[in-house]
Structures are given as C-alpha cells and as structure tokens.
Coordinates of C-alpha atoms and ligand atoms in Angstrom, one line a residue:
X374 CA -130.1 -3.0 -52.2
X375 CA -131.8 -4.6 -49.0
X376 CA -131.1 -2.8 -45.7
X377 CA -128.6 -3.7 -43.2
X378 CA -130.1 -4.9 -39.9
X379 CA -128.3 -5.6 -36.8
X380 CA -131.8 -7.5 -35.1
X381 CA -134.9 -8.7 -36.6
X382 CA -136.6 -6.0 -34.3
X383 CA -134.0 -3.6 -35.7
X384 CA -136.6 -1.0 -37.2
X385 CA -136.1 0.9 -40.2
X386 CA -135.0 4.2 -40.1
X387 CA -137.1 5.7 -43.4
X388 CA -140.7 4.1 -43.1
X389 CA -143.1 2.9 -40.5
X390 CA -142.5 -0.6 -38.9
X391 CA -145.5 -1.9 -40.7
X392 CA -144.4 -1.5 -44.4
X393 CA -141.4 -3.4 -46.0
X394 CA -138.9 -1.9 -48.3
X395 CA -141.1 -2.7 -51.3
X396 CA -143.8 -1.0 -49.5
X397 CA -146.3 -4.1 -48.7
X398 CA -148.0 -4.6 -45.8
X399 CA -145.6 -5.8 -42.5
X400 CA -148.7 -7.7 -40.5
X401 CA -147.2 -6.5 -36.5
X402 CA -148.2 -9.0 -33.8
X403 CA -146.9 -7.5 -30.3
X404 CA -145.5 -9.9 -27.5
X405 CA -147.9 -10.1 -24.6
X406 CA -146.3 -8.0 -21.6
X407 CA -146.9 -8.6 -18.0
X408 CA -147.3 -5.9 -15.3
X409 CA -148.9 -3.2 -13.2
X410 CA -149.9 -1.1 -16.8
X411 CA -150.8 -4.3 -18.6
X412 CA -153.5 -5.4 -15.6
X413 CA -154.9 -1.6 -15.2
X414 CA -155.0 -1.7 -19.1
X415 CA -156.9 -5.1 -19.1
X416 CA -159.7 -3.5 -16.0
X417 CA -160.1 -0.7 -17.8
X418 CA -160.7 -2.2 -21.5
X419 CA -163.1 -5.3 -19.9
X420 CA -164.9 -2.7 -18.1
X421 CA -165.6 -0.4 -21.6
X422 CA -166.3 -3.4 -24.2
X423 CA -169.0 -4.3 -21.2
X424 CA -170.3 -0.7 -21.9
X425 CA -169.8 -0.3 -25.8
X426 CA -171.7 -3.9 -26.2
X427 CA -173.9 -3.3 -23.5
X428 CA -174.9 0.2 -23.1
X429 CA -177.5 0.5 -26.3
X430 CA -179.5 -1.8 -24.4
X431 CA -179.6 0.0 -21.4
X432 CA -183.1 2.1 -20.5
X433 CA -183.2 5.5 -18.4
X434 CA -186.6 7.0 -17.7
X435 CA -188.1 4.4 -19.9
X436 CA -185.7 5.5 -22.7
X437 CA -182.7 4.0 -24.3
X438 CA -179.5 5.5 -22.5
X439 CA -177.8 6.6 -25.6
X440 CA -179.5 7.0 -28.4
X441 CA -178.3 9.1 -31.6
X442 CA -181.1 8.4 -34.3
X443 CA -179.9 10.7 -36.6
X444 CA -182.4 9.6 -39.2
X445 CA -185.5 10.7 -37.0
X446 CA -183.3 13.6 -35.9
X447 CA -183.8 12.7 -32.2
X448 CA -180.9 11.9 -29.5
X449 CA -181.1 10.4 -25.9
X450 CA -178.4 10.9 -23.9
X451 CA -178.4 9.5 -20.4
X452 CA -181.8 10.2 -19.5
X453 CA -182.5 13.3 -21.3
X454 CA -184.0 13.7 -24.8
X455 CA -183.1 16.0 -27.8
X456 CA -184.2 16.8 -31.1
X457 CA -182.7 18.8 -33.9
X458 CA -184.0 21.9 -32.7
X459 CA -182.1 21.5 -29.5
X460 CA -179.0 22.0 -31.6
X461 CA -177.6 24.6 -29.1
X462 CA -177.8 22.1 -26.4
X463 CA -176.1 19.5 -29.0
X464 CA -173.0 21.8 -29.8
X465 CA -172.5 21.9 -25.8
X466 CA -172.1 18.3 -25.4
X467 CA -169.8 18.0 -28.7
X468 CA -167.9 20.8 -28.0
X469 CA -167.4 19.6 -24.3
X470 CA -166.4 16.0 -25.6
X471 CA -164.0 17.9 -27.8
X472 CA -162.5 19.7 -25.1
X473 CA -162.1 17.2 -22.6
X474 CA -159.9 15.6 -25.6
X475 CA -157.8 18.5 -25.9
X476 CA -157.3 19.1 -22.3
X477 CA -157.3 15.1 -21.5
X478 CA -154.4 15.0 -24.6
X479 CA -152.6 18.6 -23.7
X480 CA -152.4 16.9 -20.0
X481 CA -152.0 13.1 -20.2
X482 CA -151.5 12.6 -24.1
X483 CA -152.6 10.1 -26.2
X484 CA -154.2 8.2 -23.5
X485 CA -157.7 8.6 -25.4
X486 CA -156.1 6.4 -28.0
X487 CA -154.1 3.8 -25.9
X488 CA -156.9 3.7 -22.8
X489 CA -160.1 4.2 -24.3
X490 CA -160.5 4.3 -28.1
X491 CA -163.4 1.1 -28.7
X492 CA -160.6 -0.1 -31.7
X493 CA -158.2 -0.5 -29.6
X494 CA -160.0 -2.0 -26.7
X495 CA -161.8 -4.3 -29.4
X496 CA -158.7 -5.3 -31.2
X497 CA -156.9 -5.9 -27.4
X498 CA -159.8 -7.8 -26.1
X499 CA -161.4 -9.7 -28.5
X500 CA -159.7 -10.0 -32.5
X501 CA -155.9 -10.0 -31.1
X502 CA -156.9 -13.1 -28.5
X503 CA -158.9 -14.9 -31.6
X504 CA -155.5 -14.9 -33.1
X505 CA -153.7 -16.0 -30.0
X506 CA -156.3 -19.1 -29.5
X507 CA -156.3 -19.8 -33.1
X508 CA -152.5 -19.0 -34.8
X509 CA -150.8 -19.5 -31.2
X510 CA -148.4 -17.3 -29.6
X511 CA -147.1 -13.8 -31.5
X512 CA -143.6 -16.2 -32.6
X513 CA -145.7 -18.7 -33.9
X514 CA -147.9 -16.1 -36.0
X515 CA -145.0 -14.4 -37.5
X516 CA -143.9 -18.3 -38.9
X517 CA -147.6 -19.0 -39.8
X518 CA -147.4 -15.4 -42.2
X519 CA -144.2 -16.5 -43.7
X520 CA -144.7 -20.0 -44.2
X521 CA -146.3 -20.8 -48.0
X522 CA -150.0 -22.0 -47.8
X523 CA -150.5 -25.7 -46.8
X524 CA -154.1 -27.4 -45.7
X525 CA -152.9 -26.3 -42.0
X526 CA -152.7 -22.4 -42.8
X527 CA -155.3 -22.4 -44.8
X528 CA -157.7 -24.1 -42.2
X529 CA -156.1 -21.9 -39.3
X530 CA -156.8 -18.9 -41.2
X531 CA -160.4 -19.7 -42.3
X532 CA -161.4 -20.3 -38.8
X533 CA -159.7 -17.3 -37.3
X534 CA -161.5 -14.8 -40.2
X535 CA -165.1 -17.0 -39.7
X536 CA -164.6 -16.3 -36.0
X537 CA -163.4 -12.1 -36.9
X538 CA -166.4 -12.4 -39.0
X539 CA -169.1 -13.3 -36.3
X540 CA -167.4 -11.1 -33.7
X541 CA -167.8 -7.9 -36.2
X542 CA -171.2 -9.0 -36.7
X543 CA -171.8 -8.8 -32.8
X544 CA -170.1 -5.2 -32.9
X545 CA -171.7 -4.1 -36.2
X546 CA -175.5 -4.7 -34.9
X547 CA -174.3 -2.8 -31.0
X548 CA -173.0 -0.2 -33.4
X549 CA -176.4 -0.2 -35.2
X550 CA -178.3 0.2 -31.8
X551 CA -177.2 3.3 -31.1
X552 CA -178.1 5.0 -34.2
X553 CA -181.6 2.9 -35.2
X554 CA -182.8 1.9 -31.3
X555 CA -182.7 -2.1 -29.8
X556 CA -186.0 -2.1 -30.6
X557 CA -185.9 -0.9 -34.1
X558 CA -182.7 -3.3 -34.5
X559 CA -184.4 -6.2 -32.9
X560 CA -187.7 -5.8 -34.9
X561 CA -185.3 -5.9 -38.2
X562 CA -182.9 -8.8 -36.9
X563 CA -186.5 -10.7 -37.0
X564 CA -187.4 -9.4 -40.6
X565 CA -186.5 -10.0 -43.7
X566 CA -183.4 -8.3 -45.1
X567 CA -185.2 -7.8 -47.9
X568 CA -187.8 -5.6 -45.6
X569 CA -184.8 -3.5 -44.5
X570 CA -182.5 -3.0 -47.5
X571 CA -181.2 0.0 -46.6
X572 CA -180.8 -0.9 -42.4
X573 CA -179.4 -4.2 -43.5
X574 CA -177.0 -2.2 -46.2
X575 CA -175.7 -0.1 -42.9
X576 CA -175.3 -3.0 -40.6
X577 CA -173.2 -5.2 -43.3
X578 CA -171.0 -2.2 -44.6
X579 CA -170.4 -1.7 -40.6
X580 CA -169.5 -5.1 -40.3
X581 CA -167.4 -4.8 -43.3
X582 CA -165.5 -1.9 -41.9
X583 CA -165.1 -3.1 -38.8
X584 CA -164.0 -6.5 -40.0
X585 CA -161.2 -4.7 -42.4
X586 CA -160.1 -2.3 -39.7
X587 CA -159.8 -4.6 -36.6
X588 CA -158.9 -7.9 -38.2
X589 CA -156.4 -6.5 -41.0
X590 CA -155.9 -2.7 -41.3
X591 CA -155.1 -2.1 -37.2
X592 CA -152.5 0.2 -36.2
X593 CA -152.6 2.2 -39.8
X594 CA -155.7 3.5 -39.3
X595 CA -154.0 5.2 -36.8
X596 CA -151.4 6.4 -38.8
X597 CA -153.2 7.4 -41.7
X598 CA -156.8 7.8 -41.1
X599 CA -157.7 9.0 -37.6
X600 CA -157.7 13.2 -37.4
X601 CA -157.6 13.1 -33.9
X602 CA -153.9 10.5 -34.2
X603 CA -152.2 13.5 -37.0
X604 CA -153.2 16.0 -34.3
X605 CA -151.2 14.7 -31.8
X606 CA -148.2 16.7 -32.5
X607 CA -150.2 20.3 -32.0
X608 CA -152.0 18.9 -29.1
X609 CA -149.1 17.3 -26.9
X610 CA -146.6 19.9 -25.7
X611 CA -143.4 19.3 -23.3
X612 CA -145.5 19.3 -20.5
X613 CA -148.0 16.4 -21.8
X614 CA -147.3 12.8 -20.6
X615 CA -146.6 10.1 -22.9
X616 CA -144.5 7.1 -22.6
X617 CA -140.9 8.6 -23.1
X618 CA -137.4 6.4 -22.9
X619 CA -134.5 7.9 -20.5
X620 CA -132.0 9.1 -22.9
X621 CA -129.5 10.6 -20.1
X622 CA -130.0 6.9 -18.3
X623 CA -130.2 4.3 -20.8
X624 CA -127.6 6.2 -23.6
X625 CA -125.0 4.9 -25.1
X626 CA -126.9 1.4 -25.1
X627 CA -125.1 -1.7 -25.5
X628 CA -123.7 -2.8 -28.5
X629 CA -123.0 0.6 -29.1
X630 CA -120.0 0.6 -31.8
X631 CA -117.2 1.9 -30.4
X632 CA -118.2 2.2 -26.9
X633 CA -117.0 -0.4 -24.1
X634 CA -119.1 -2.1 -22.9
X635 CA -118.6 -1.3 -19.3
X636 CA -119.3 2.5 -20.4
X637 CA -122.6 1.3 -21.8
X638 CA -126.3 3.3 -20.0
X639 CA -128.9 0.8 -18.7
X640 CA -130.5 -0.4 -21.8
X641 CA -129.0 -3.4 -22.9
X642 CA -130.3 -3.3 -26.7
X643 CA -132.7 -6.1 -25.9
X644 CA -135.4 -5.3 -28.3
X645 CA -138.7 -6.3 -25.6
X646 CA -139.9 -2.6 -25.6
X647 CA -140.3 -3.3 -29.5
X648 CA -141.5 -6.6 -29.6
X649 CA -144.2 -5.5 -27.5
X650 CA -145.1 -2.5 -29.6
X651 CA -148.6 -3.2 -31.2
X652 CA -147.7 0.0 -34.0
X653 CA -144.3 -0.8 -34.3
X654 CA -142.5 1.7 -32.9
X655 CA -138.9 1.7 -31.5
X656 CA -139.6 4.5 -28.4
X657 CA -136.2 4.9 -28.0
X658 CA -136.5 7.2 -31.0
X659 CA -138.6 9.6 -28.8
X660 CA -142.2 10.4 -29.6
X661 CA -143.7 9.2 -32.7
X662 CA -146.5 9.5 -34.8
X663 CA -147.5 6.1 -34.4
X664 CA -147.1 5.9 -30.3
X665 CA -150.9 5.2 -28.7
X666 CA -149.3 5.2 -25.6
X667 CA -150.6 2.0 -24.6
X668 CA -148.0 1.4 -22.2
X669 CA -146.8 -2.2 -23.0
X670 CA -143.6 -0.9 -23.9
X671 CA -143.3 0.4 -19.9
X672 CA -144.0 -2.8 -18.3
X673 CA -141.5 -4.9 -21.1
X674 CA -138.6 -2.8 -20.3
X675 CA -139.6 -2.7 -16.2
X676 CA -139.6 -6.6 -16.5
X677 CA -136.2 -6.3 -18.5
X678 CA -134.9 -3.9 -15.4
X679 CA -136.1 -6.7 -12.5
X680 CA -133.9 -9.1 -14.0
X681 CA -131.0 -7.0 -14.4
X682 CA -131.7 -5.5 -10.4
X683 CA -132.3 -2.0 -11.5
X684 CA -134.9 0.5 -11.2
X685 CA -137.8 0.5 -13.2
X686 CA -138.6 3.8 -15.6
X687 CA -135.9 3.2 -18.6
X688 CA -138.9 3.6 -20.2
X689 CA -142.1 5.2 -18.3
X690 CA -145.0 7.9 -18.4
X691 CA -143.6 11.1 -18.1
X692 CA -143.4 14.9 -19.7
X693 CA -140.6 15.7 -21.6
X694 CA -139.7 18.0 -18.9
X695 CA -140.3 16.0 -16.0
X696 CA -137.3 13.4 -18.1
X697 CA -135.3 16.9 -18.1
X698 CA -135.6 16.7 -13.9
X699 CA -138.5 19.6 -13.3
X700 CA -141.0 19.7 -11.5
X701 CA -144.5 18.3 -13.0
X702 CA -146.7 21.6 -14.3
X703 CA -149.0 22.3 -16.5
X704 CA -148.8 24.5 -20.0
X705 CA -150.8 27.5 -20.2
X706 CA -152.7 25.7 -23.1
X707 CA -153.8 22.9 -20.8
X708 CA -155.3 25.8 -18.4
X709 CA -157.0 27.4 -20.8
X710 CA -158.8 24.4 -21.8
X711 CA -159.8 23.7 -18.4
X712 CA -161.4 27.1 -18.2
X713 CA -163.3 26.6 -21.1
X714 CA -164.3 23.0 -20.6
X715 CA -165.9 24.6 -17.1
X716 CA -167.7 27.4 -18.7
X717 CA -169.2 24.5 -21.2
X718 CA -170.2 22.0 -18.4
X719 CA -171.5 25.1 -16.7
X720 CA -173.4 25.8 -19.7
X721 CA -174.3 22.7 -20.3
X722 CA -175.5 21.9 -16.8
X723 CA -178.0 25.3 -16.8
X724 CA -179.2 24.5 -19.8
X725 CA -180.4 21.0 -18.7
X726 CA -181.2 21.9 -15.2
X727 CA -183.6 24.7 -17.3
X728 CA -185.1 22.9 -20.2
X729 CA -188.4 21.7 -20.2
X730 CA -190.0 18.2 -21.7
X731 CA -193.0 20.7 -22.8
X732 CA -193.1 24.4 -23.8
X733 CA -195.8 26.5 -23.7
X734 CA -196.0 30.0 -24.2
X735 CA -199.4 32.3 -24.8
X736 CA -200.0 35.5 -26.8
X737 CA -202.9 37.4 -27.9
X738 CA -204.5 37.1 -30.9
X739 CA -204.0 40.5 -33.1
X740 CA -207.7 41.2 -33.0
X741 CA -210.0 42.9 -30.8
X742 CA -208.9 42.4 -27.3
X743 CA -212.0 40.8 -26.0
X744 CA -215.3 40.4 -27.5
X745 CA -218.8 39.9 -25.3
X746 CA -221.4 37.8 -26.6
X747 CA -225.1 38.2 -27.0
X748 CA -225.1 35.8 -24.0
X749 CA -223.4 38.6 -21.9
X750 CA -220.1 36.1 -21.6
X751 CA -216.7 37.7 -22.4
X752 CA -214.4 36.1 -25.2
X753 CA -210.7 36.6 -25.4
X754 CA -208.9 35.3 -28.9
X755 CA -205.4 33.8 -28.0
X756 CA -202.7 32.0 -29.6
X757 CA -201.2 29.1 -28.0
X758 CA -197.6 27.8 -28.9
X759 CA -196.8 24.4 -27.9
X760 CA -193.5 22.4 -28.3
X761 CA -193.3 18.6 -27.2
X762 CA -189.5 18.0 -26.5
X763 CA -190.0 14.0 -25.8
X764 CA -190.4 11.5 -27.2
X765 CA -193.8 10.7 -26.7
X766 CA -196.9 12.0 -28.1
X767 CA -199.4 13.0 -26.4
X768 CA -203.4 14.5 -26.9
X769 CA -203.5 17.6 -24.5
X770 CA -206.9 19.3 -23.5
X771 CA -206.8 23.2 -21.8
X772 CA -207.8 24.0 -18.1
X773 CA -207.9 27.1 -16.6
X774 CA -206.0 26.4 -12.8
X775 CA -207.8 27.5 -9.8
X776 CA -211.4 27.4 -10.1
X777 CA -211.5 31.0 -11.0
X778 CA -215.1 30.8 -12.3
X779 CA -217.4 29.9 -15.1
X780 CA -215.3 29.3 -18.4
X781 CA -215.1 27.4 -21.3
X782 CA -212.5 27.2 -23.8
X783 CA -213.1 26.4 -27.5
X784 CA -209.8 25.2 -30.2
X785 CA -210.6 23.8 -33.2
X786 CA -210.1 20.4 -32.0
X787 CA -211.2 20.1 -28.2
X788 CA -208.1 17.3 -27.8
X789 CA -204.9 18.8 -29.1
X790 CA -202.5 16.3 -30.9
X791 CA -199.1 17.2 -29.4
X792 CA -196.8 14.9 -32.2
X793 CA -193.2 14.2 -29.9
X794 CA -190.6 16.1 -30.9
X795 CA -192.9 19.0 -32.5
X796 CA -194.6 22.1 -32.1
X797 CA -197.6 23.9 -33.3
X798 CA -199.6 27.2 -32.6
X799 CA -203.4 26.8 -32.0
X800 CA -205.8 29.4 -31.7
X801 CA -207.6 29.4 -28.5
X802 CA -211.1 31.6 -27.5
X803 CA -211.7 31.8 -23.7
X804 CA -215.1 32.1 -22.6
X805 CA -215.9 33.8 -19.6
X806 CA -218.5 34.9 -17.3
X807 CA -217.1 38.8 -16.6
X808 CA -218.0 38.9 -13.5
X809 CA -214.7 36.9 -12.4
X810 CA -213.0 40.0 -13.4
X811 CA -211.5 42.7 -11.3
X812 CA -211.2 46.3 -13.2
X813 CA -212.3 44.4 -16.2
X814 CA -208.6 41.9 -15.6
X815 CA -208.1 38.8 -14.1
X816 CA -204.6 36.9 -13.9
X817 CA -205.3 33.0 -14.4
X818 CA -203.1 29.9 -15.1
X819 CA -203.3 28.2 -17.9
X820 CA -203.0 24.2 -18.2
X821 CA -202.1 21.4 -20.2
X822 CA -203.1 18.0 -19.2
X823 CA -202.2 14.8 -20.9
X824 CA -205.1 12.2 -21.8
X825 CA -203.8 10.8 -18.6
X826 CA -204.5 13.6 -16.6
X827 CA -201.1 14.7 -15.7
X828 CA -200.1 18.1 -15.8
X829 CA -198.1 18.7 -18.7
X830 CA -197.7 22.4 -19.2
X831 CA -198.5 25.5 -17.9
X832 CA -198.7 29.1 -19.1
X833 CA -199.7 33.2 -16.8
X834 CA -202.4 34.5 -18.7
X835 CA -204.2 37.7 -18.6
X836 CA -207.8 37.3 -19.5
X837 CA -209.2 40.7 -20.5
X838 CA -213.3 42.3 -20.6
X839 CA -215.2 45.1 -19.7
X840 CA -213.6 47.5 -16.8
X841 CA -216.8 47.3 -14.7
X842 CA -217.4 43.6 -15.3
X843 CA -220.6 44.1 -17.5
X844 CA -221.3 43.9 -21.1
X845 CA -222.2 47.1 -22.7
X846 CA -223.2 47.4 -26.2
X847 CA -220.0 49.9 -26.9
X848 CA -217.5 47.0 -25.5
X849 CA -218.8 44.2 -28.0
X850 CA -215.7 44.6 -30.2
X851 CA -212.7 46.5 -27.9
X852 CA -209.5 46.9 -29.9
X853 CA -206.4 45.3 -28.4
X854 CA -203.9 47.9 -27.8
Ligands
LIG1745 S1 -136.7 -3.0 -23.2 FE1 -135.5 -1.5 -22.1 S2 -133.5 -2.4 -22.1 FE2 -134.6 -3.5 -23.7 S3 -134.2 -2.4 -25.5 FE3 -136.1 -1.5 -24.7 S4 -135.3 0.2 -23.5 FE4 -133.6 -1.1 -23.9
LIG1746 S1 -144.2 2.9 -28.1 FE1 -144.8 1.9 -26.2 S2 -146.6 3.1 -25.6 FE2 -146.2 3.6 -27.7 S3 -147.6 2.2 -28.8 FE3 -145.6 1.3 -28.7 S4 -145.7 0.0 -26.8 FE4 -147.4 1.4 -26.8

C-alpha cells in the first residue's frame, strides 16, 4: 500500500528521507538558501578547501607543513618533525584533536560536521555547484532523475560525472600529498604508473572513494558510516547547541486538522526548512540522527518569517534548554573536557617546547675506568648514544668544548653517520694528556658538529685519570667503580 502524503516534502515517518518505500536510493538535492548562516558558511568553507588543496604544498622550516608518511613512519606537523618513536608526543596531538571534538560537540554540536568536515565543504563547494552548472537548479534536477533516459540526460549526465571525475582526481592526489610528500607525488605524477603500482593503486582507489562518496553516496555516509555522526547522541546533551525548531512558538502549525486556522503557531507548514535540507530531515521533528547542523534550514525559515513580518528563530541555534527559556550554561561534561583538553595542550606544549632535533647522552664503558698509555696519555672508554629526530641525515665528528687541552678522540669511524630519524650507540676512547686533570677529574663538554660545522649536540662529561695527574705503572688498568 503506498503512503499517504499531504506534500511532496511531506517526509516519511518510518525511514530516512533518502530511501523510498521499496528501499532504493531517494537522490536529495537541497534548495539553495540565502542569509547571514549561508554567507558565514560559504567564508568559512572557501577559506578550508583553500587549505585542504593547498596546505600539502605548503613548507615550514624547509619542511612540508603537514606531513603524515605513515609508510616511512615519519610525521611533520607545522614545523615540527616526528617519527614513530615519538609515539607519546603523537597520542598528545590525537588525543587533543579528539577532545577538542568532544568538547567542540558537548558545547556547540555537530558543528564539526556542518562547518568543517572536508565532505561537506567539498560536496558544498565544488560537486553540488557541478550539478547546479550542469543539471540546473535543484527543481530542475529532481525532473532530470525522474525523467526516462533521452540523448539530453544522458549527455548532461556524462559531463557532470567526467567533470566529478577530474575534480576527485584533484582531491585524490592533495589527499596523496599528505601521506607520500609533493615531492614524492610530483616525482610519481611524472612516472610511469607502471613505476608506481602500488602509489598509483592508492591514489585511484582514493579517487574512487571519493568520487562514490561525494558525487553519489553524500549524506548516508553520514548516517551509516561516520563513528563520529552515531556518536552524536552520547556526545550532545540539553545544554549542546544544534539547530532546534520552536515547538511552544510555531505549534499547532497550519493545516493542522482540526485546529482553526486563526489558532494556528507561526509556522505556516511551508516545507522551505525541508527543501533546503541537504540529509533530508524535517527539524521540526526535533533532533535527528541525520542533522549536520548546517544551518540552511535557519536561514529558509528566517526568510519565510521576513515575509510574513515576524521575528526570525522559528527555527535557530540553540540548546534544548535555552528553547525551554534558561539561561545558556554549560554541562558538567563539557567542563570536564575543557579541563582535560588543557592538561593535554599543556602537555603537549612542554613536551615540544622540551624536545630536541638531536639527542645525545654519554655513559662509561663497563671497563676499566681509565687506562694510561705507554705514551704517558690517559684513555677513557665511553659509550655514546645518539638519536637524530629530523629528517635529515647528517655525518657528525666529536669535539671536546673549551680548549681544555691536548686530546684526541678515536670511534671506529672518525665521521659518524647519523641516518634521520635513527639512533645508534658508538663506542668512543678519549685521549688525554693528564695533566689537564684536577685530583685526577676534569668536567668537559662534549660536541657534535655537523659536516657543516654547526653545533649539533652536546653532552657533560667527566673525563677520569690518575689522582695526581701522572701515570704510574699501578694506574695502567683502574677499575671503574
Ligand atoms: S520554514 Fe519555518 S514556517 Fe516553513 S515549514 Fe519550516 S518551520 Fe514552518
Ligand atoms: S535539519 Fe537544518 S541544520 Fe540539520 S542538516 Fe537539515 S538543514 Fe542542516
């Protein structure tokens, strides 16, 4: 039995919007909307696809600005490098990006997904306005769908997927930057795909995906495949925003069987706040699911209000109890996730403002504390630990700071390869003339110096010989204690 509906943007009560009764696929295309949310919206979503497309080519301190190479196991993030072993520092960043969503979501709802998400500001921006220019205005497309295929469709719709084809391409190799480097992207855009299978595998399957989800698949993603879009319900509470409908102001609408129309609230049953939906959702039926609060539904129903000379906010961003007439606060929940987020930027901001490009750190060899040679010089057997945290190799060579006297230092290379991103322990013998020692000690600074002569590294070290700065037979071999 088909369904009774009162309007063609009537929507049903026992399915989402975008599925008919025999379960197919209802393709939504949302009436453009005019107004104060609609112009912030478009700012906002010019400004980020300028960053998403952009931002892989952008260099900071002679490094891409965000890089995630996961194959190589190294990261760049805004000027700073990371490899694996920095997987402390990583789990501050994700865990601070995962609570700025929950207190972002706790305190202005789903404005990750409406504001910011790069789907939605890629379908907005660029696929949705393809479809404009090429199947004309949202009217027009709903015909097109429903009309049987003709020479006309079928040419409309082959240029609209060729031109969803080549603007996933453009996404799917800005994508690809972030993960493989512009270089490394550029250097396989000018090879063969058949010198890249795997890279070239990635960057098609990305295009793929991204030419599935933005040009066909849209709002269900949302519904059915984004964790962060299921969790909305634990996440919002009744002080969260979101864009809610008046009941006590618009109820009973118009057309209301059995009420007057003189009795009627402000809503006048007019459908625009659903038209305008790009999920499909009627938000007079209070929150849903589906909502990214995107806003358009605010500005169609304002526009709906001027022409009838009432206030705007039928519709409008608000917390459930701020509709209910109290005062804007916040939940105990959104607090807490303040804290937290604080103690993680604080965190986060130590360990950066700490962290090295190069570690160094010095211990003695577990042998004989010194040795003197036949020469009279003094020997001391260290171990030397260094880690390069860049991304950059480099060949080091040892120096001992301050002129502190005669010395010579012997590794078993004299240039030390320092491979970025790695570490390794060298053993390292000191030679030096004892009579630089004081009460058979002397404190001394330890260098590492790049082949380019810059000052990589540097370590306190305690060089060690005989107490009254002479070689006696007895001391040749001192145990270390
Ligand atoms: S746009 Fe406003 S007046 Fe029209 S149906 Fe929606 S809530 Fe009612
Ligand atoms: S209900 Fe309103 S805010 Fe939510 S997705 Fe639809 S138009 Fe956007």
């Amino acid at each position: 039995m088909s369904e009774v509906r009162h309007h063609q943007f009537d929507l049903p009560e026992d399915r989402p919007a975008s599925f008919d009764e025999t379960g197919h696929r209802v393709y939504i295309h949302p009436s453009d909307t005019k107004g104060p949310w609609r112009l912030r919206r478009t700012v906002l979503y010019a400004v980020l696809l300028v960053i998403f497309l952009v931002l892989p080519w952008v260099r900071l301190n002679g490094h891409q600005a965000l890089l995630l190479d996961v194959a190589h196991r190294r990261f760049a993030v805004f000027g700073l490098t990371f490899w694996a072993h920095d997987a402390p520092m990583l789990l501050f960043v994700i865990g601070g990006f995962a609570i700025s969503l929950l207190f972002a979501t706790a305190v202005l709802g789903r404005v990750w997904c409406g504001w910011a998400c790069p789907q939605t500001v890629f379908i907005d921006m660029v696929f949705r306005r393809i479809e404009g220019w090429v199947e004309g205005k949202p009217h027009e497309r709903r015909k097109l769908d429903l009309a049987p295929m003709s020479a006309g469709k079928a040419a409309r719709k082959g240029v609209k997927w060729a031109l969803f084809t080549a603007a996933a391409l453009v996404i799917a190799h800005s994508f690809l930057a972030y993960f493989v480097g512009t270089e490394e992207l550029m250097r396989m855009v000018r090879t063969s795909p058949a010198e890249n299978p795997a890279s070239f595998l990635v960057m098609l399957g990305a295009a793929g995906i991204t030419l599935f989800d933005f040009g066909w698949f849209r709002e269900q993603f949302c519904m059915v495949a984004c964790p962060y879009g299921r969790l909305q319900s634990v996440l919002m509470d009744e002080t969260s925003l979101a864009p809610l409908y008046d009941v006590k102001r618009g109820e009973p609408r118009k057309f209301t069987p059995g009420v007057a129309n003189d009795k009627v609230g402000d809503c006048i049953s007019c459908y625009r706040c659903v038209q305008v939906c790009p999920t499909g959702v009627d938000i007079r039926r209070g929150v849903q699911l589906e909502c990214v609060a995107c806003t358009a539904c605010i500005d169609a129903c304002d526009e709906v209000m001027d022409k009838l000379k009432k206030p705007h906010g039928l519709i409008r961003y608000d917390s459930i109890t701020g509709m209910q007439g109290e005062k804007r606060s916040f939940s105990i929940r959104s607090v807490l996730y303040f804290a937290i987020l604080c103690v993680i930027l604080v965190g986060l901001g130590t360990a950066v403002a700490t962290r090295k490009p190069y570690q160094m750190t010095i211990n003695r060899a577990p042998d004989a504390a010194y040795a003197v040679l036949s020469g009279g010089d003094v020997v001391n057997h260290l171990r030397l630990h260094m880690a390069n945290q860049t991304f950059e190799s480099e060949l080091v060579t040892l120096r001992l700071a301050d002129h502190v006297g005669r010395y010579k230092i012997v590794m078993a290379k004299n240039v030390l390869p320092l491979v970025a991103g790695e570490s390794s322990t060298t053993d390292v013998f000191i030679t030096f003339d004892p009579a630089m020692l004081d009460h058979g000690t002397r404190a001394a600074t330890l260098e590492a110096v790049s082949a380019r002569g810059a000052l990589l590294a540097s370590v306190d070290v305690k060089l060690l010989g005989p107490e009254d700065g002479h070689a006696h037979d007895s001391d040749h071999e001192k145990e270390h204690d």
